[in-house]
C-alpha cells in the first residue's frame, strides 16, 4: 500500500451482484427483504428471479422466520435489511427459529442474514440506526457464524461462500463505500483470518471498515514511531482464526483490536478471549466504549470516529499502549 | 376416505392419558393446552388428513405439522407416540436429561417439524414452508397450530399479512381458541374478540387480514375433519380454522382453569385422571325419534343440540315390523352435518348391506346379534374395517351377549344394549336393562374390549346417570331429546346426570387407590359447584 488512496467500492452493490450470480447457479437460493430491497441491492435478484424473491414488508421478525421455514424445506435463504433491525428486532427469531433447530448433522437452518448499515459509519441516520451490538449478540448464538467483511471484494466472495456452505451466517456490511483493501485474487474462508500487512513489533486485529483504519495506523506506527505492525483482517469473527492470533501474539508480543462496535462482546473481545488462554499478551481494544452513536454528515464520519477514540491515530496509540503493557 | 371415528376417539383418549403420565413423571409441563388441542392433533395424525409416515418421518412429500404453541409439546409428543413415531413408554422421559422429548418441541424428536416455544414464530415459519412447497411444485400442505394467547404476539399478524399477500392456500392455520393463557382468560389479559358479540372478533380479525375463516367445535372430530377438508379445498387464500376448545378438556378439574396452563398433575392422581378419560360420555340423539320427515332438519337439530353422534335407526320391515329408509337416504343425509353417524341396523341379513351403510357415511355401523352369527359377524366386521367404519353389535332385550361376541370383543367398537323392544318408538326404559348392561360391561371388561357400550331405548335425563353407572358411555336418546322443546337443554341435562355419576365413580376410584387421603386430595382439586357435589359424595363414600 503506497501513498495513493485505495479505491472505494460499494459493498451492497457487490452483494446484489453476487446474489444474482449464486441465484443463477443454484435454484434453491431464495432472497427475502423487508421494504429495504432497493437499498440492500437485492431488488435486482427479485427482478431476475421474481418467484424466489419475497418482500415481506416492514416485518423483520416475520422475514427471519419465513426464511427459516423456507430453509427447513431445502432452500438457501438470504434475508437482508439494515443491521439495526436484523439482528436488532429479531434476536429471538434468529435464536429459536434459525440457530436452534438441529437434526442429524445439520446445525441450525440454512439462513444467511446479510445486513447493511453496521457501525458508526451509518452517519446521518444517527444513533438509532448505528448498530453497535450485533457482533456480540450474533457470536453468542450457537451455530451462528459471523462475518464482518472489510471491503466489497470480501462481500462478494463471502456471499458465494455462504451459498455453498450449509448453516446460519450473519454478515454485516457498511453503508458508505469502503476502501478496497484486498487483492483481486484474495480468498476468503470462514475461520481463516488474513494478514493484510506483516510486522513484528505488534499486531492490530481489525474487522469491517476498521481494517482500512488499522492499515493507516500501521503506517503511522512505522513513520511516527518506527514500530513494525502486523495487521490481521479478522473478517471471520466466528469461527475465529485462533491459530493466526496465537502466532501473532507469540511473534509480536502486543495486540490492539479495532472495530465499529461496542468494545463489550465484539471482535476485540473474541480476540482477547482467544489470546488470553492461548498466548497471554496485552490486548488493547478500540471501539465504541459502551455508548450509542449520533448523527453526522458523510464528511464528518471521520470526526465521529475521532470523537469515539477510533481514528487511525487512536488505533496506533492503542498498539503502543499494548507494547508498553508488555514491557516494551 | 372417511375418518376412522372410533379409532380417532380412542387414540385421542390414549394421547391424553400419555400427556397426564408424561407431565406427571416430569413434574412439570403444560397439560391444559395439550388437552385443548388433543382432537385437533388427533384428527390430523389419526384421521387420515395429514399425509405422513411414522416409519419415515423425513419423507419429502409429507404434510408439515407445525406446532407453534410449543408449550403444548406433551400433547404433540403423546399423539406422535400413539401414531407410532416412537414407543409410548418414551413419554416417561419427558423433560428429562438426554430425552428426545424436550420441554418444547425439538427436532431431535421424530415427527417434529418446528422448534416451538418462543411464541409467535410458527405461523411465519409455516408461511416459509408453504412458499417452499409452492416453489418446488410439491403437493404437500402445511398445518400450523397456533394458540389464542399466542396471537398477542404481533408477529402472528405479520405472518397473517404475508400469507394473504402470497395467497398460500397450501397453508392451514388452526387456532386453538381455548380462551385461556398463562395469567388468566384471554379476554382479560388481551382481548382477542374485542368489543362486539362474544366469539366474533377473532374470526373478523382473520377475515380482515385476508384469510378464509372456518369455525368449528375443536373437540368434535367430525366437525374438525370437515373443516380441515374444506380448508384444504379452498383456493387463493390461506384458511384459518378457529377451533373452539376448552383448556384442560376432558379432565374436569382442569377444564377452563388457568391454573392448569402450565402445571403437571401429581403422579398419584394420574390413575384417577385415566379413569376419568375412560368415562367420557357421548350423547347420540336418534334422528327419527322426533317424528319429523325432514331428516336433514333433524340432523341439524341434533348438531345444534350438541350431539356427539347422530343415532340413525334403520329398520327393514323384516327384522322389525317397521320400515324406515335405506343406505341411499343415509348417504344423502351425510351432507347435512359433520356430526358422526351412529347407524343402528335393525335389519335381517346385515352382511348383505352393512358395508353400504359404512360407505354411505356411517361412522359406526351396528348390526344385531339376533341377525347374525359368529361367522357372518366376522365378515361384517372385516367389511366395516376395510371402509374404516366402527364396528357395532347390538342385543335386543331378550338376548344376552353371545359368547362369540365376547371372544370378538377386542375388535368391536360399540356394543348396543337395547332397553326397549326394537322397532317401536315411545317405549319406556325396561328396568332390567340396567342389570344386563352392568353384566355385559363386566364380561367385556375382562375380554380386551376397548370400545363403548351404548344404552339405547327410553334413555333420558332421569335415567342417564344410572345408565352411565351401569357402564354405558354412549347414550342413544330418542324422544327425551328430539321430542323436547329445547333439545340442547335436554342434552345438557343428560350430560349433567352422567357427569354426576362420573364424579361419584371417580371418588370411589380415588378411595380404592389411596383411601380417604386421596379422596380428599382429588376433591380438593375441584372448584365451584362441582367441588360441593364431590364433597357430599366423598362423605357418603367414607360413611
Tab-separated table of C-alpha atoms in Angstrom, chain A residues 50 56 71 122 135 142 150 157 167 220 228 276 287-288 290 303:
chain	number	residue	atom	x	y	z
A	50	UNK	CA	-39.360	-12.989	-9.056
A	56	UNK	CA	-42.477	-9.200	3.427
A	71	UNK	CA	-34.680	-23.189	4.724
A	122	UNK	CA	-24.093	4.822	9.109
A	135	UNK	CA	-21.342	-8.891	16.779
A	142	UNK	CA	-24.604	-21.348	18.966
A	150	UNK	CA	-13.632	-5.227	5.207
A	157	UNK	CA	-16.546	-13.764	-2.060
A	167	UNK	CA	-25.823	-23.289	8.072
A	220	UNK	CA	1.528	5.883	11.410
A	228	UNK	CA	6.642	-2.617	12.713
A	276	UNK	CA	-5.756	-14.846	27.000
A	287	UNK	CA	-14.214	0.527	19.693
A	288	UNK	CA	-17.216	2.387	20.970
A	290	UNK	CA	-20.358	1.295	25.829
A	303	UNK	CA	-14.862	13.246	13.180
